[in-house]
Coordinates of C-alpha atoms and ligand atoms in Angstrom, one line a residue:
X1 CA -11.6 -6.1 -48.3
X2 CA -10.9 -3.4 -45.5
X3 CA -14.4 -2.8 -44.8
X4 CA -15.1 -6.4 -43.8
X5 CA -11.6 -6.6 -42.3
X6 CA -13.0 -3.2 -40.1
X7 CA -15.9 -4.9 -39.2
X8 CA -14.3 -8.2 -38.4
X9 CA -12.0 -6.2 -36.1
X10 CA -15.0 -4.0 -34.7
X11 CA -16.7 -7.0 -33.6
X12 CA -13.5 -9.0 -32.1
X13 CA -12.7 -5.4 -29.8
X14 CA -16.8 -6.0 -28.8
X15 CA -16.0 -9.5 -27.9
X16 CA -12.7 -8.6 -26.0
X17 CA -14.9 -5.6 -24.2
X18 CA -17.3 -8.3 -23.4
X19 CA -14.9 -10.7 -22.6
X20 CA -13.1 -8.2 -20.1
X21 CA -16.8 -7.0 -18.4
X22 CA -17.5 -10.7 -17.7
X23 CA -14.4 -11.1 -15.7
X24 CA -14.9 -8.0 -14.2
X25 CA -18.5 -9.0 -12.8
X26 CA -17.3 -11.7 -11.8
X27 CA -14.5 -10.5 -10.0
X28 CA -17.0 -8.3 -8.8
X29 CA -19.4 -11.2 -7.5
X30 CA -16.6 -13.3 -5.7
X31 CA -15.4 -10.3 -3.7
X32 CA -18.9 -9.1 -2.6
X33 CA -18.8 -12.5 -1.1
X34 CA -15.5 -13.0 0.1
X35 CA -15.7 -12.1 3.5
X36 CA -18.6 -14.4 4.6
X37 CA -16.7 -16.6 2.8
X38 CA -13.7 -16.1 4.4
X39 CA -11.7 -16.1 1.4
X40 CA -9.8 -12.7 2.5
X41 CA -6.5 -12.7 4.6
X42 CA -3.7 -10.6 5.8
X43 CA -0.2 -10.5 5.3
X44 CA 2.4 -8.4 7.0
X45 CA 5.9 -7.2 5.8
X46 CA 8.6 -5.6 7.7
X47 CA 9.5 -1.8 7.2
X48 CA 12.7 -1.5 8.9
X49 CA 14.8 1.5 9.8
X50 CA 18.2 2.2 7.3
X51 CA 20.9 2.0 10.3
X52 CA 20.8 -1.6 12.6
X53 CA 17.8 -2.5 10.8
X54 CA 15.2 -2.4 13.9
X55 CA 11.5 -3.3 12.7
X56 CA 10.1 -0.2 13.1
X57 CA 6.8 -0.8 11.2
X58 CA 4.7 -3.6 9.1
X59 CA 2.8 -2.8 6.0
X60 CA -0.3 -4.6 5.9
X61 CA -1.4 -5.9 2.8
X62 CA -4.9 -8.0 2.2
X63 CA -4.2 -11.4 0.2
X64 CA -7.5 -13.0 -1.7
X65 CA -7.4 -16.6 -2.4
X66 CA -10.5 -17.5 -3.7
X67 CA -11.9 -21.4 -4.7
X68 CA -13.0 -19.9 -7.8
X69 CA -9.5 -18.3 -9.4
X70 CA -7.1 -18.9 -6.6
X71 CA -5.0 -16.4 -5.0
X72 CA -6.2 -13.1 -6.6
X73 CA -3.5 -10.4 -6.4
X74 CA -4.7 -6.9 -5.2
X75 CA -3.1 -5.2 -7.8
X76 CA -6.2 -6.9 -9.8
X77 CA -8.9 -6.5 -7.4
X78 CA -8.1 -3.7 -5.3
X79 CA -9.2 -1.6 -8.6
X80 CA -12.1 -3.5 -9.2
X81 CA -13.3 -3.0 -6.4
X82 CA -12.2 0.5 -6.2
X83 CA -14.6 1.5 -8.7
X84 CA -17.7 0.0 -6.7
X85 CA -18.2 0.2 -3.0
X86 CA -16.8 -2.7 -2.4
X87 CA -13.7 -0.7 -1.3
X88 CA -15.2 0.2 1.4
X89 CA -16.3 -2.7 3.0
X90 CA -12.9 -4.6 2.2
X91 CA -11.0 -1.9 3.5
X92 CA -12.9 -1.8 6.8
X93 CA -12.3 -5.3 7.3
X94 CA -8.7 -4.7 6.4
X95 CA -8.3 -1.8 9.2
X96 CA -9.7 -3.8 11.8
X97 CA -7.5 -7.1 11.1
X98 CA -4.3 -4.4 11.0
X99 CA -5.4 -2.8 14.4
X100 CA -6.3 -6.5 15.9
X101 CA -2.4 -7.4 15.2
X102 CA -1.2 -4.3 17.1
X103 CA -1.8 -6.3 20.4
X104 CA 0.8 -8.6 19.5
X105 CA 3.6 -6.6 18.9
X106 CA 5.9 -4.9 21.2
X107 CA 5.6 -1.4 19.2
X108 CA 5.9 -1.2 15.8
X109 CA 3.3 0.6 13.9
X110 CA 0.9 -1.3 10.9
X111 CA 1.3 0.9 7.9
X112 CA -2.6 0.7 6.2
X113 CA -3.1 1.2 3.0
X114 CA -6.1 3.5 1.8
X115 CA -7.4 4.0 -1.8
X116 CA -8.7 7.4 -3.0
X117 CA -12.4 6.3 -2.7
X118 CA -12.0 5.7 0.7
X119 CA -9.7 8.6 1.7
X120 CA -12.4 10.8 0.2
X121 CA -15.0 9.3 1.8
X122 CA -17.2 11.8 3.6
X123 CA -16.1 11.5 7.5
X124 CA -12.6 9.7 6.4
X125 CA -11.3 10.8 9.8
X126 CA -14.6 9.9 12.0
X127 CA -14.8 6.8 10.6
X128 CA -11.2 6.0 11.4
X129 CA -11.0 7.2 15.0
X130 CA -14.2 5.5 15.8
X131 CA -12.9 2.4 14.7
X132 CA -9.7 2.7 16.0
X133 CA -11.1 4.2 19.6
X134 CA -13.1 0.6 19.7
X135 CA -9.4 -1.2 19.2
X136 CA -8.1 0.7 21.6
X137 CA -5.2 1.6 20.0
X138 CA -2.7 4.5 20.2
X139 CA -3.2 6.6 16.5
X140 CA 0.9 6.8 16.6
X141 CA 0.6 2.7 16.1
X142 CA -1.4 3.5 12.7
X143 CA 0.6 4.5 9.7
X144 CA -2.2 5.6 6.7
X145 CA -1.1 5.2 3.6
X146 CA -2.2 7.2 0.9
X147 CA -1.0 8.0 -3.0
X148 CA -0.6 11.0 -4.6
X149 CA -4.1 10.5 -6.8
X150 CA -6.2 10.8 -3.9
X151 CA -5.0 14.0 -2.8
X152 CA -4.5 16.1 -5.3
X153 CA -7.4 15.6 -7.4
X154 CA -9.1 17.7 -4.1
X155 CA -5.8 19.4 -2.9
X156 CA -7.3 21.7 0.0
X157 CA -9.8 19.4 1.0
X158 CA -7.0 16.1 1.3
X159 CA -4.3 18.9 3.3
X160 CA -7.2 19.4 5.9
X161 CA -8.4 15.7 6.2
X162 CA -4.2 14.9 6.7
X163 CA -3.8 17.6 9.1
X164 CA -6.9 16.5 11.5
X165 CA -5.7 13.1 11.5
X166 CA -1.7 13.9 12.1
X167 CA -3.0 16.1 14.9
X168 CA -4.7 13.1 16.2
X169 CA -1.2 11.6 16.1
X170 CA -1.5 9.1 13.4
X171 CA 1.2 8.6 11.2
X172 CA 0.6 9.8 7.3
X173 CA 2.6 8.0 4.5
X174 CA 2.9 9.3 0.7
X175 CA 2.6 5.6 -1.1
X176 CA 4.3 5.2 -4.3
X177 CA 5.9 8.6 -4.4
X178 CA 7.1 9.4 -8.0
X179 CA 4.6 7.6 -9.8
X180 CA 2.2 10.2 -9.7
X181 CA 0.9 13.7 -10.2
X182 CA 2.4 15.6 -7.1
X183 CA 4.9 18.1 -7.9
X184 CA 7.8 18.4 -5.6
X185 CA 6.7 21.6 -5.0
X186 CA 2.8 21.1 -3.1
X187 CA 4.0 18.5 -1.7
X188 CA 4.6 21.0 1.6
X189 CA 1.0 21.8 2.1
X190 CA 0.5 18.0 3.2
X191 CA 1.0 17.3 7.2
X192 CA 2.9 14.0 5.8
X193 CA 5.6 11.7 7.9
X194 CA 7.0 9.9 5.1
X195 CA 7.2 9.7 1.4
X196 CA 7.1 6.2 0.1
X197 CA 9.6 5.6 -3.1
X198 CA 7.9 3.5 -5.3
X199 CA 9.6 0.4 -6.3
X200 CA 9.9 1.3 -9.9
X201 CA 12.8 3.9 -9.3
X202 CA 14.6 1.3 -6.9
X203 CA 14.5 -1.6 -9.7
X204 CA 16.3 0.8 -11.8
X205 CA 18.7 2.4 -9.6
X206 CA 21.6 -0.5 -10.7
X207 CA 20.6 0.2 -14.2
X208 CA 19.9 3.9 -15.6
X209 CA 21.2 6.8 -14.2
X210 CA 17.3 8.8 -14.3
X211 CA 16.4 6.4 -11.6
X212 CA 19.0 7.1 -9.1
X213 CA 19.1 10.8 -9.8
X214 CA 15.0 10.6 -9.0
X215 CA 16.1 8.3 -6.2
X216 CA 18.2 10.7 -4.4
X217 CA 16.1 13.9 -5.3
X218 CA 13.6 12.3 -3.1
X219 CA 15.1 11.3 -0.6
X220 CA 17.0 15.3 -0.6
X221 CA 13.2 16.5 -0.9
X222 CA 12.0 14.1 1.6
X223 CA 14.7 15.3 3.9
X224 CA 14.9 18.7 3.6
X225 CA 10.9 18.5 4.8
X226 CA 11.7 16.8 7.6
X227 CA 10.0 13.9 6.4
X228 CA 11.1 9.9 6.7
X229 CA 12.1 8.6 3.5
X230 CA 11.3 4.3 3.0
X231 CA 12.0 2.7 0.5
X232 CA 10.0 -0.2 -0.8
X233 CA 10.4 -3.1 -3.1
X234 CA 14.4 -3.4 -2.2
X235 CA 15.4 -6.8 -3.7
X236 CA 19.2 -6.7 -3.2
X237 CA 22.2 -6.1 -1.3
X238 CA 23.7 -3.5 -3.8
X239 CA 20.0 -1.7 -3.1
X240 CA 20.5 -1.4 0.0
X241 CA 24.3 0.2 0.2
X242 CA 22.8 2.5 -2.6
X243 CA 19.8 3.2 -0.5
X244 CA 21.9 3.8 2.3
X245 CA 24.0 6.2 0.8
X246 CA 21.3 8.0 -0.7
X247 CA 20.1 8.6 2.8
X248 CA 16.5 6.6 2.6
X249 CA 15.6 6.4 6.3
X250 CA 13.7 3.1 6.2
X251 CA 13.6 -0.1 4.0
X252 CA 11.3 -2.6 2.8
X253 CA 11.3 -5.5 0.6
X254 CA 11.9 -9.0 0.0
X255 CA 15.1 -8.6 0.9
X256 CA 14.7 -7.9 4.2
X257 CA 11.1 -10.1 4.5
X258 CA 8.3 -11.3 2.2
X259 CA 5.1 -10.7 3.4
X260 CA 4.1 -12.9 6.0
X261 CA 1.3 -14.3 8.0
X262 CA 0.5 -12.3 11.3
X263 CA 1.6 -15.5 13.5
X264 CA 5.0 -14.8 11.6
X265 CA 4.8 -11.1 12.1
X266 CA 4.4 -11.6 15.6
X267 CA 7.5 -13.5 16.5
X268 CA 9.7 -11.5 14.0
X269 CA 8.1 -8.2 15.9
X270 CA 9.4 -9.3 18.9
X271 CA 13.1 -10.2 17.6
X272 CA 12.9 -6.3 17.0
X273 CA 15.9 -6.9 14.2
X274 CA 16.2 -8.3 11.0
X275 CA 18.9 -9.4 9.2
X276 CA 18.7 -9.7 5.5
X277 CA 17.4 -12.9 4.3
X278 CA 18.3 -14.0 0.4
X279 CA 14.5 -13.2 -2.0
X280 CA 14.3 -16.8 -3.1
X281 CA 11.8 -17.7 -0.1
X282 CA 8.5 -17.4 -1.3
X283 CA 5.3 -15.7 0.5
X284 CA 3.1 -18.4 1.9
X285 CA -0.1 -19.0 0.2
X286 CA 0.8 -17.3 -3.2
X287 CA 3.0 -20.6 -4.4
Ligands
C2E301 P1 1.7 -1.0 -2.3 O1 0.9 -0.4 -1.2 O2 2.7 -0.2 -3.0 O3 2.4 -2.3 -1.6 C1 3.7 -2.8 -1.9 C2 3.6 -4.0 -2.9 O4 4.9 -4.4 -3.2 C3 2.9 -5.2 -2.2 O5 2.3 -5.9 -3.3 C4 4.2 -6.0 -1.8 O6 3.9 -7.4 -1.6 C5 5.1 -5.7 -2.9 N1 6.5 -5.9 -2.5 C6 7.1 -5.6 -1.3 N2 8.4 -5.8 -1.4 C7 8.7 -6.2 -2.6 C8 9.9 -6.6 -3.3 O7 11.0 -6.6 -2.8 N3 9.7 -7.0 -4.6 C9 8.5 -7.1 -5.2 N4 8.5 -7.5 -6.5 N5 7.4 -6.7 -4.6 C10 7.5 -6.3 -3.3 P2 0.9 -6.5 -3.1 O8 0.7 -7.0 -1.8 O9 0.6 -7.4 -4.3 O10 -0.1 -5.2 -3.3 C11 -0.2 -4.5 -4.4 C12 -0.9 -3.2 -4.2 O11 -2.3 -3.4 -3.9 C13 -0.4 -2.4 -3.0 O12 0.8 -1.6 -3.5 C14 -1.6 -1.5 -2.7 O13 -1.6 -0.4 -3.6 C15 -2.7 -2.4 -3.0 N6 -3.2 -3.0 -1.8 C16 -2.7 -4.1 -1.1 N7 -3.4 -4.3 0.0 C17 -4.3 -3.3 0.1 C18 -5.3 -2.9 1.1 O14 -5.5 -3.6 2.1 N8 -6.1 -1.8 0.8 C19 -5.9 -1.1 -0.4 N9 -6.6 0.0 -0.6 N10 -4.9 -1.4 -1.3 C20 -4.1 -2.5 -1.0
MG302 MG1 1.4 0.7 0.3
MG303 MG1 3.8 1.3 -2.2
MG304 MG1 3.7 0.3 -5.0

């Protein structure tokens, strides 16, 4: 009867809760271990400017392959370990491989990506210059990005952090602009170099017409402020002449260049151009 049938379900969303927890912990317990294991790596992908496509930047993105589950993708365990302090930890690893890499390259920037914990962290911008001071690195060859939840949950708080650290000279990217709560409007009280489209509104540019109109209001927003404009996740050639005549001022996606190991980035930093390569190579590592 429906009561039992309640019941029966009550107990099966328990065992899914539990189910999901366990995972979780122990998602939790491989990735407290994963850098003395040396489970955690780097890869690098191209950002490159809209006209002759010069390698201007490469986003670094941190690539967990464990013996456990295999390669984890960070779009599982970055919030995992976003909600414990993990985050931290990982991500200083993460900013010290990116600024290691800089040595290699000619000039491009690495684009670093932060998540809210950590921008909030108390002395964000002590923490950074200290580390990146010890690299010796120029705070022009670090792009930090950041999305819109970390800073407007604390608006005047996040405007102050981003101004102290673009007066330093780094370089401040919005990351997945689109996707969250920013309205087109605040966005001016951020010191910002660049909104990031997020891939979601370039999948569907081809397809509905909302996407490309958001598309292009971005990029008119993005250049009325002065701002850069790249857009990520481009896939195809008919992306690209859209992109291009929407006015995006940098690219990024498989099209152009998978995500590669730094030994790759290295040599394709110092062709300084890239031309398009088809999207059936795959990233080495994640099969
Ligand atoms: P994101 O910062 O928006 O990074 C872009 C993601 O899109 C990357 O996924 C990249 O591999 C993928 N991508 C780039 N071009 C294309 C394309 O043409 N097609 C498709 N389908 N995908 C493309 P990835 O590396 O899996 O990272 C996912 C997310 O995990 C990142 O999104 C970022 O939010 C987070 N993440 C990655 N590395 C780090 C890190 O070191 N620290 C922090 N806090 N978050 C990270
Ligand atoms: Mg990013
Ligand atoms: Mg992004
Ligand atoms: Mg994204």
């Amino acid at each position: 009867d429906a009561k039992h049938s309640g019941r029966g379900a009550a107990r099966l969303f328990d065992e899914v809760m539990d189910e999901s927890i366990r995972f979780r912990r122990r998602i939790e317990g491989g990735l407290a271990q994963s850098i003395a294991r040396e489970e955690l790596s780097m890869a690098y992908q191209p950002i490159v400017a809209r006209e002759g496509l010069e390698i201007v930047g490469f986003e670094a993105l941190l690539r967990w392959n464990t013996a456990e589950f295999g390669p984890v993708s960070p779009g599982l365990f970055i919030p995992i370990a976003e909600e414990s302090n993990l985050i931290h930890e990982l991500g200083d690893w993460v900013l010290d491989q990116s600024l290691a890499v800089l040595k290699d390259w000619p000039g491009q920037y690495v684009s670093v990506n932060f998540s809210p914990r950590q921008f909030r962290r108390q002395n964000f911008v002590a923490h950074i210059v200290e580390r990146v001071q010890r690299a010796g690195v120029e705070p022009r060859r670090v792009q930090i990005e950041i999305t819109e939840t970390a800073i407007f949950d604390d608006a005047d708080h996040a405007a102050e952090t981003l101004y102290r650290l673009r007066q330093m000279g780094f370089r401040i990217a919005l990351d997945d602009f689109g996707t969250g709560y920013s309205s087109l409007y605040n966005i001016r009280m951020f010191a910002l170099d660049s909104l990031k489209i997020d891939k979601s509104f370039i999948d569907g540019m081809g397809r509905e017409r909302e996407s490309a109109a958001i598309v292009h209001s971005i990029v008119h927003l993005g250049r009325s402020l002065g701002l850069g404009v790249i857009a990520e996740g481009v896939e195809t050639e008919a992306q690209v002449q859209a992109l291009r005549l929407a006015g995006a001022s940098h690219l990024q996606g498989f099209y152009f260049a998978h995500p590669m190991t730094a030994e790759d980035a290295r040599e394709l930093a110092h062709q300084r151009f890239i031309a398009g390569e088809d999207d059936t190579a795959d990233e080495p590592g994640t099969g």
